[in-house]
Coordinates of C-alpha atoms in Angstrom, one line a residue:
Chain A
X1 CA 0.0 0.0 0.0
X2 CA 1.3 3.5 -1.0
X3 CA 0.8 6.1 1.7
X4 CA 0.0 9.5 -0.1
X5 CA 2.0 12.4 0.2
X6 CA 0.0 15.4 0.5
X7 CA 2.7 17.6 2.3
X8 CA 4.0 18.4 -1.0
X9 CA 0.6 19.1 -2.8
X10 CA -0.2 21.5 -0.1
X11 CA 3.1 23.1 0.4
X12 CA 3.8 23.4 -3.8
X13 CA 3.6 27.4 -4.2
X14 CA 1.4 29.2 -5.3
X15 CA -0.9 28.7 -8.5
X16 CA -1.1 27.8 -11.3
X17 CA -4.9 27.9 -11.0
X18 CA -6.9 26.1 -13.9
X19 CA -10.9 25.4 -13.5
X20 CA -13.2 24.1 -16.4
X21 CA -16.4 25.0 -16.2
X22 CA -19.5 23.9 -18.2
X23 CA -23.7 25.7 -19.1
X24 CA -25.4 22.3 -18.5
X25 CA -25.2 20.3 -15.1
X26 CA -23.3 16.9 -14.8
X27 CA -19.7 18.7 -16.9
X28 CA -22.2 18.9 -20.0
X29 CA -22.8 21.5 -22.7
X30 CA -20.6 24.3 -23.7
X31 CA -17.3 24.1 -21.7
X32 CA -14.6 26.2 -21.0
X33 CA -11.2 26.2 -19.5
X34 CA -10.1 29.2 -17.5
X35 CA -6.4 30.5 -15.7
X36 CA -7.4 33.6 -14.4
X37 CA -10.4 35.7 -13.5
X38 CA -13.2 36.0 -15.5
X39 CA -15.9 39.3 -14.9
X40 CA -18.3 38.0 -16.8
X41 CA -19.2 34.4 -18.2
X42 CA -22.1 36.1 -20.4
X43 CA -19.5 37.8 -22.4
X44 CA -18.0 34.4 -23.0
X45 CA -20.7 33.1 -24.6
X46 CA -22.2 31.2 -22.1
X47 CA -25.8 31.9 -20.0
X48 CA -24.7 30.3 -17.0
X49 CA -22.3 27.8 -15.6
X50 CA -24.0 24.7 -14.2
X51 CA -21.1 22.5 -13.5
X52 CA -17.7 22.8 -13.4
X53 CA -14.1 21.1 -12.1
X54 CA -11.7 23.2 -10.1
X55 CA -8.4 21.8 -11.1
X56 CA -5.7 23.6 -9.6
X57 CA -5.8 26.1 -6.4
X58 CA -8.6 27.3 -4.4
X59 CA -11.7 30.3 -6.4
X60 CA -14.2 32.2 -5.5
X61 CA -17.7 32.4 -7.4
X62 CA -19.9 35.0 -7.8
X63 CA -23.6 35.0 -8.3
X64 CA -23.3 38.5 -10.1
X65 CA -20.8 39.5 -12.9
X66 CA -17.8 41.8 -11.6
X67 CA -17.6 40.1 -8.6
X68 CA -20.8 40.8 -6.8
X69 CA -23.1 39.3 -4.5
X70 CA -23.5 35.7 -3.1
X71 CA -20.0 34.1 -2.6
X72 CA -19.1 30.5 -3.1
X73 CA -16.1 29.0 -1.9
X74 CA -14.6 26.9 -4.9
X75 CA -11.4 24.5 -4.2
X76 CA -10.0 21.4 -5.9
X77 CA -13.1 18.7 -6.6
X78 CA -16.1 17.9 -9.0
X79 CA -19.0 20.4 -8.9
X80 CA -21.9 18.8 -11.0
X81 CA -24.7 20.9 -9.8
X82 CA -25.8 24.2 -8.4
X83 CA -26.2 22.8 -4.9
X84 CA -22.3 21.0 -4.5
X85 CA -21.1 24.8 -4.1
X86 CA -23.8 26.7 -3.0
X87 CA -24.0 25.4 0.5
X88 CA -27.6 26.4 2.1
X89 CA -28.4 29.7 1.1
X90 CA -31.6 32.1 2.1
X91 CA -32.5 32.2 -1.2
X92 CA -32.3 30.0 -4.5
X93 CA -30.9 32.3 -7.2
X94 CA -28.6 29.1 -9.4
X95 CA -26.4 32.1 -10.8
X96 CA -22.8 32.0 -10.9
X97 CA -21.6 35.0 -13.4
X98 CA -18.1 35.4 -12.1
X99 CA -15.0 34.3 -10.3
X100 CA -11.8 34.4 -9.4
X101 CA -8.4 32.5 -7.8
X102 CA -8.1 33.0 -4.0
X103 CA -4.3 33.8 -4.4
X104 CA -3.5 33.8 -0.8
X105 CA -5.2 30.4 0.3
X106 CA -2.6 28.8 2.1
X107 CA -4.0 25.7 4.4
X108 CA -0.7 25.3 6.7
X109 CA -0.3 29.4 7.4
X110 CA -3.5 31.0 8.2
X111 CA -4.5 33.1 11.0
X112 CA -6.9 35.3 11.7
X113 CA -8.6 37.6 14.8
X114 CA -12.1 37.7 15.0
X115 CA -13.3 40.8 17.3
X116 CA -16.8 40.9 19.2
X117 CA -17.7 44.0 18.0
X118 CA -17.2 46.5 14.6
X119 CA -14.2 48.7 14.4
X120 CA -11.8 45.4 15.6
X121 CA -13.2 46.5 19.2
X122 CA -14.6 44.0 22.4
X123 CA -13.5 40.3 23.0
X124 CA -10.9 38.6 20.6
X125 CA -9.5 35.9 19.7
X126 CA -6.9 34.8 17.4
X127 CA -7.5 31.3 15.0
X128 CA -5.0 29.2 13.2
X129 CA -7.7 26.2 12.8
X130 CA -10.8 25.2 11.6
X131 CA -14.1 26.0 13.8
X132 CA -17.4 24.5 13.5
X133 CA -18.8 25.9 16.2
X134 CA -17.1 29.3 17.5
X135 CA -19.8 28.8 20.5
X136 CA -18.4 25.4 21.1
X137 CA -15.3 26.6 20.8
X138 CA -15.7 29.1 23.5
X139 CA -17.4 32.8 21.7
X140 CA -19.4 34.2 23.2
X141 CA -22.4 34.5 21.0
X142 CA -23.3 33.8 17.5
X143 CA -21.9 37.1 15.8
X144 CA -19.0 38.0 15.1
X145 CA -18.2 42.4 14.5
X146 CA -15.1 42.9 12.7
X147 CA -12.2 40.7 11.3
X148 CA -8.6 41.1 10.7
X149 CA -6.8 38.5 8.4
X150 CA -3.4 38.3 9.3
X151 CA -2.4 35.3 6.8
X152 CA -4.0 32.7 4.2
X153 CA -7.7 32.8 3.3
X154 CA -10.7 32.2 5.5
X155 CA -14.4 31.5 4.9
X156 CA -16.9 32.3 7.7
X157 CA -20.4 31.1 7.5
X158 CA -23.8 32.5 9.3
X159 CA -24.4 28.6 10.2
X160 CA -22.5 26.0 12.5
X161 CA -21.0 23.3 10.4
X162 CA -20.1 25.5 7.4
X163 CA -23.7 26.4 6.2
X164 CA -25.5 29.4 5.2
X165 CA -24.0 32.3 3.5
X166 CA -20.4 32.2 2.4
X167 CA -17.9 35.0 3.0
X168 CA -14.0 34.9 1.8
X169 CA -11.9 36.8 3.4
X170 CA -8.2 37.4 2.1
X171 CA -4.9 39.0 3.4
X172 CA -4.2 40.6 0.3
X173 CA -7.7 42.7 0.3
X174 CA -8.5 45.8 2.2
X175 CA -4.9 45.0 4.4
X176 CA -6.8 42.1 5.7
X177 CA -9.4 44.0 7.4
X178 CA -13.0 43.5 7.5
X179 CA -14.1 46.0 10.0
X180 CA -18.0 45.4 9.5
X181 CA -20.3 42.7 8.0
X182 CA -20.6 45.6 5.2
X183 CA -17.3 44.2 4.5
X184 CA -17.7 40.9 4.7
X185 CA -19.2 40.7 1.6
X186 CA -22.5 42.5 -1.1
X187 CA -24.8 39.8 0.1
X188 CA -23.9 40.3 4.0
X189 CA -26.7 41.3 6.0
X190 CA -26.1 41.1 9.3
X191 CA -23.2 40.0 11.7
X192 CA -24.2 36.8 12.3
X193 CA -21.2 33.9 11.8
X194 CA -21.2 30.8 13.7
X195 CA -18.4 28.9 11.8
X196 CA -15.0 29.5 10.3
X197 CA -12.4 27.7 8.7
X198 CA -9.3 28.3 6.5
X199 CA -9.3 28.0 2.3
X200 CA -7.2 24.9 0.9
X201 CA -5.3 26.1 -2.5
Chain B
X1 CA -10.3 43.6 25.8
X2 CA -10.7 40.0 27.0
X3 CA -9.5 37.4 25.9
X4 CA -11.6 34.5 25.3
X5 CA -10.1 31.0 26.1
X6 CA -11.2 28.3 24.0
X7 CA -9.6 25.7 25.3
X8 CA -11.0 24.9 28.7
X9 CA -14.4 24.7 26.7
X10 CA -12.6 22.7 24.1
X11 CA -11.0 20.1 26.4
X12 CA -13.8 20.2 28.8
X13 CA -15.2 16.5 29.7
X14 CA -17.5 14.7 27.5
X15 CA -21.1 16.1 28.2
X16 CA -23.7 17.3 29.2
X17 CA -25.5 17.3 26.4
X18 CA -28.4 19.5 25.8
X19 CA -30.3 20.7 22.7
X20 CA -33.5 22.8 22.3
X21 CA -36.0 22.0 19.5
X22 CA -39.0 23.5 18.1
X23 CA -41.5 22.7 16.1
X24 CA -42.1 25.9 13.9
X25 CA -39.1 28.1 12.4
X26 CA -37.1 30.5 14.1
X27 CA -37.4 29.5 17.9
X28 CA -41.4 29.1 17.7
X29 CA -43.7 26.9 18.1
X30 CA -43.9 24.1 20.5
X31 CA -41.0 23.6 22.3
X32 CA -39.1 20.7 23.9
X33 CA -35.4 20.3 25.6
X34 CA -33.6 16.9 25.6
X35 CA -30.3 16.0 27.2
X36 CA -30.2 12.5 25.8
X37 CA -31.3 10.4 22.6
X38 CA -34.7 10.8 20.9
X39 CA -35.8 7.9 18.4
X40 CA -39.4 9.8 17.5
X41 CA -39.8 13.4 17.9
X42 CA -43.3 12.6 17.1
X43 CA -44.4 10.1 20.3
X44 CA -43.6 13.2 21.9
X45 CA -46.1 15.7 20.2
X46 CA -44.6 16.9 17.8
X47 CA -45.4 16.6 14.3
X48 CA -41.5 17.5 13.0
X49 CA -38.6 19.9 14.2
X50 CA -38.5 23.1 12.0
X51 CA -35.6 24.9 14.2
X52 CA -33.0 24.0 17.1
X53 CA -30.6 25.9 19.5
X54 CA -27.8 22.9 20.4
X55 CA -26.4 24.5 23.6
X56 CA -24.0 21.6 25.1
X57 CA -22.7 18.4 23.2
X58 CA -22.2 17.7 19.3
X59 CA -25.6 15.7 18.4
X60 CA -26.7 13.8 14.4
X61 CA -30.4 14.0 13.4
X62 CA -31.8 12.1 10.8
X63 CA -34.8 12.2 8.4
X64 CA -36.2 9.1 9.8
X65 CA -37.4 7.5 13.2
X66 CA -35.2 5.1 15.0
X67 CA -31.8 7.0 13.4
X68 CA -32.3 6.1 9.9
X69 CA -31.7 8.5 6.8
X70 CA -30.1 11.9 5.8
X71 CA -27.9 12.4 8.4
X72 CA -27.4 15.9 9.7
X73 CA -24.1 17.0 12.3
X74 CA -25.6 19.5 15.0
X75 CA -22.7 21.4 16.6
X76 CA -23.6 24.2 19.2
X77 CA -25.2 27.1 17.8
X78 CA -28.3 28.3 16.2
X79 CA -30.3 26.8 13.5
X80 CA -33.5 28.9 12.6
X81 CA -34.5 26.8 9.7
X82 CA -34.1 23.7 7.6
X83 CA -31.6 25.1 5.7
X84 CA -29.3 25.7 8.8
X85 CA -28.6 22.1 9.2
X86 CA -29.3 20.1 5.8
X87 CA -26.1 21.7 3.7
X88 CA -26.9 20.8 0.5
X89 CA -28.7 17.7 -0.7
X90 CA -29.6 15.8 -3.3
X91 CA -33.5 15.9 -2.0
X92 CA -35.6 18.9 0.3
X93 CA -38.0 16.6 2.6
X94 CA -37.1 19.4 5.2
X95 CA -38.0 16.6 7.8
X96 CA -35.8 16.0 11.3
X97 CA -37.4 12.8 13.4
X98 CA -34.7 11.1 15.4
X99 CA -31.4 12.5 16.9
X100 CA -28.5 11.6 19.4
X101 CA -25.5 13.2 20.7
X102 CA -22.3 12.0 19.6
X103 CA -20.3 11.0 22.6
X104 CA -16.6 10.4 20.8
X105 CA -16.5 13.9 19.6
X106 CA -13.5 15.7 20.2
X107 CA -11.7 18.6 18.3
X108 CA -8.1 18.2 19.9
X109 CA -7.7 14.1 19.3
X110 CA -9.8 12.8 16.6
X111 CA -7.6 10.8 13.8
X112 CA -9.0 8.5 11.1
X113 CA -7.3 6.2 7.5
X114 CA -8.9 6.3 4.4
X115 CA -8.7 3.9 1.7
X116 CA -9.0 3.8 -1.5
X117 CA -10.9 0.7 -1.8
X118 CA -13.6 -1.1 0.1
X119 CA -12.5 -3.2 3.0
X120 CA -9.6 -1.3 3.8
X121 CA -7.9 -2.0 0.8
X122 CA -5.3 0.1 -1.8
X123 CA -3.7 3.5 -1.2
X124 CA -4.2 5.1 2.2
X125 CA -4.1 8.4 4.2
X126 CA -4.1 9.3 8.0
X127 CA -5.7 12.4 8.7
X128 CA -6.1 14.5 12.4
X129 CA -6.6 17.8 10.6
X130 CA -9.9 19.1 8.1
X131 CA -9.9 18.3 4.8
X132 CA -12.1 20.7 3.1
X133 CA -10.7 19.3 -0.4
X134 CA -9.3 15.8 -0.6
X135 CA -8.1 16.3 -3.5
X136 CA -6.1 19.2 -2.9
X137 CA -4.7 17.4 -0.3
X138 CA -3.3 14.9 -2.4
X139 CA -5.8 12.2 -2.5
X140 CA -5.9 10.4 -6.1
X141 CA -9.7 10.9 -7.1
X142 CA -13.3 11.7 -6.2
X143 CA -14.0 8.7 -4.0
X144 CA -13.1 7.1 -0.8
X145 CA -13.7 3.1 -0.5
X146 CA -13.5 2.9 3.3
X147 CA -12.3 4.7 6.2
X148 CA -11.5 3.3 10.0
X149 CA -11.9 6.2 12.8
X150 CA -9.2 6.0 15.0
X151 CA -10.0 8.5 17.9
X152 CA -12.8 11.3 17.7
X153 CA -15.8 11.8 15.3
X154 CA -15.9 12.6 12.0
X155 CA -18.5 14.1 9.3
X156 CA -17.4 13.4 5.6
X157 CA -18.9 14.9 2.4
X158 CA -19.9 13.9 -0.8
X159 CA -18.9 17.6 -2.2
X160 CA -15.6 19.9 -1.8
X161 CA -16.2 22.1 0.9
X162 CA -18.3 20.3 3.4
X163 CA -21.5 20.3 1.0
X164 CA -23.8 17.7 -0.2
X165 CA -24.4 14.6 2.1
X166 CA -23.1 13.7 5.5
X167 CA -21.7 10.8 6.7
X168 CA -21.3 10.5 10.9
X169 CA -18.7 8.6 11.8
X170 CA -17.5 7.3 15.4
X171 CA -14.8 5.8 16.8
X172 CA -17.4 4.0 19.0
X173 CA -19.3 2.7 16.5
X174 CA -18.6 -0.5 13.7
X175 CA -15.5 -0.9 15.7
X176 CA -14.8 2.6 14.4
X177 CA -14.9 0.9 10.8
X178 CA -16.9 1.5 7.7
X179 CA -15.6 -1.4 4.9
X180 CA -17.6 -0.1 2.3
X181 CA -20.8 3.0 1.5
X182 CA -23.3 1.3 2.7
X183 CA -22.1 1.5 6.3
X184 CA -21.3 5.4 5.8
X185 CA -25.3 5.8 6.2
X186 CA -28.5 4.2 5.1
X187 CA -28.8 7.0 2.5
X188 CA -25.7 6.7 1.1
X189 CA -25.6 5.4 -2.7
X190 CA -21.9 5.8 -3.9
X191 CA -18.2 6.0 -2.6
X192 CA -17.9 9.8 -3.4
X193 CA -16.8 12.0 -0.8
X194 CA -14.7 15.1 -1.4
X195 CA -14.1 16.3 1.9
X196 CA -13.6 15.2 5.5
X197 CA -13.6 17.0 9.2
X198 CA -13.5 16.7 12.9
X199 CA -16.8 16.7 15.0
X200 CA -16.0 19.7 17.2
X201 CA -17.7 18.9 20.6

């Protein structure tokens, strides 16, 4: 039996990011391979994407074009329908317009202070690791008021477990700092984040 | 500011576990605290659960009496609706009957193999960290053919990013071995999962 390495696969620097992505469900229809960003699929060519394969590094999808709105967390696997990357959302909308590679995803060196209230003020504490729960783990309620990314990638969610609404928070934007759910992301509505956990490139 | 300190809640003892449940959305409704297993929500009044507050333990529901079907991982926090707790899934009977709290749970020592093939055959990996992409990890495919839980509990995915269905598994149950899908869960139907985490208790 051959014992897999994946110290190398998850140490091997940064890029080169590659995802195909496809207008029918099941990696059917019209398909397309991209490297880099892409503001608008529409302009492409294509309605929609309803499946695609991230090959290489870790993305981030967009329900509108130029980045806007819901967020979807996108890393290496199959996606043959809407639901395998939309997680449990408040509403249904089966867009994804736009995306982008996470270029600072980076699942050995992340770390990141979540603050109790706006402005980086109240109770903090500093994570390195994957959260669940951040009651279980010891917050003190289910909100969370400003952010400071102070290496990798992180994606906080409203639910426990990684559920709910998505949010990707980088070092390499705004310095890091997310100093109000205003920031976390267009489709943020309130401060309400129950789990967190780092971005795999 | 204060800092919080995670890890006496983290390494506290196993238990007590308590969970709230309602029987309308949002915290309304009927309403009914249990500290222990329940195999029918419905021999005690209730026609279904349609929101929870898990405030000690790590807990699974399932879409069936008697622990049988989708299987959900309830972690402490807040869930106001269906979508809180199903992730993703292939099908929407927004219906919780039976759960249990998940006594092996714990974030610090949890460790588990998987294989490539059913019975613990082919290439294999030992994991104590998340996974939220196995493939990024390293692992060779879309697919894992068995997996024996060392220490702790763990939830594995069919979808990167801890999306689509759940699988529980326990150290203290099967032995802490699944040989093949059909022991991940009554509802599972193939040997795809794409990532893999601890069961923070």
């Amino acid at each position: 039996m051959a014992q897999t390495n994946p110290t190398n696969t998850s140490m091997s620097p940064m890029g080169p990011f590659k995802i195909t992505v496809y207008d029918q469900e099941h990696f059917q229809g019209r398909r397309m391979e991209f490297t880099a960003a892409c503001h608008n699929i529409m302009e492409c060519g294509m309605d929609n994407i309803r499946s695609f394969k991230v090959e290489c590094g870790a993305w981030v999808g967009y329900e509108h074009s130029s980045f806007c709105g819901q967020q979807f967390v996108m890393e290496r696997g199959e996606y043959p329908r809407w639901e395998a990357w939309s997680g449990s959302n408040a509403y249904h909308i089966e867009r994804m317009i736009s995306f982008r590679p996470i270029f600072s995803a980076c699942h050995k060196e992340s770390r990141i202070i979540a603050f109790e209230r706006e402005n980086f003020m109240g109770r903090q504490f500093e994570m390195c690791d994957d959260f669940s729960s951040l009651q279980a783990m010891g917050w003190c309620n289910n909100e969370v008021g400003s952010m400071q990314v102070q290496s990798g990638a992180w994606v906080c969610y409203q639910y426990p477990g990684y559920r709910g609404y998505q949010y990707i928070l980088e070092c390499d934007r705004h310095g890091g700092g997310y100093k109000h759910y205003r920031e976390y992301g267009s489709h943020a509505q309130t401060f309400q984040i129950q789990s967190i956990r780092r971005i795999q490139q």
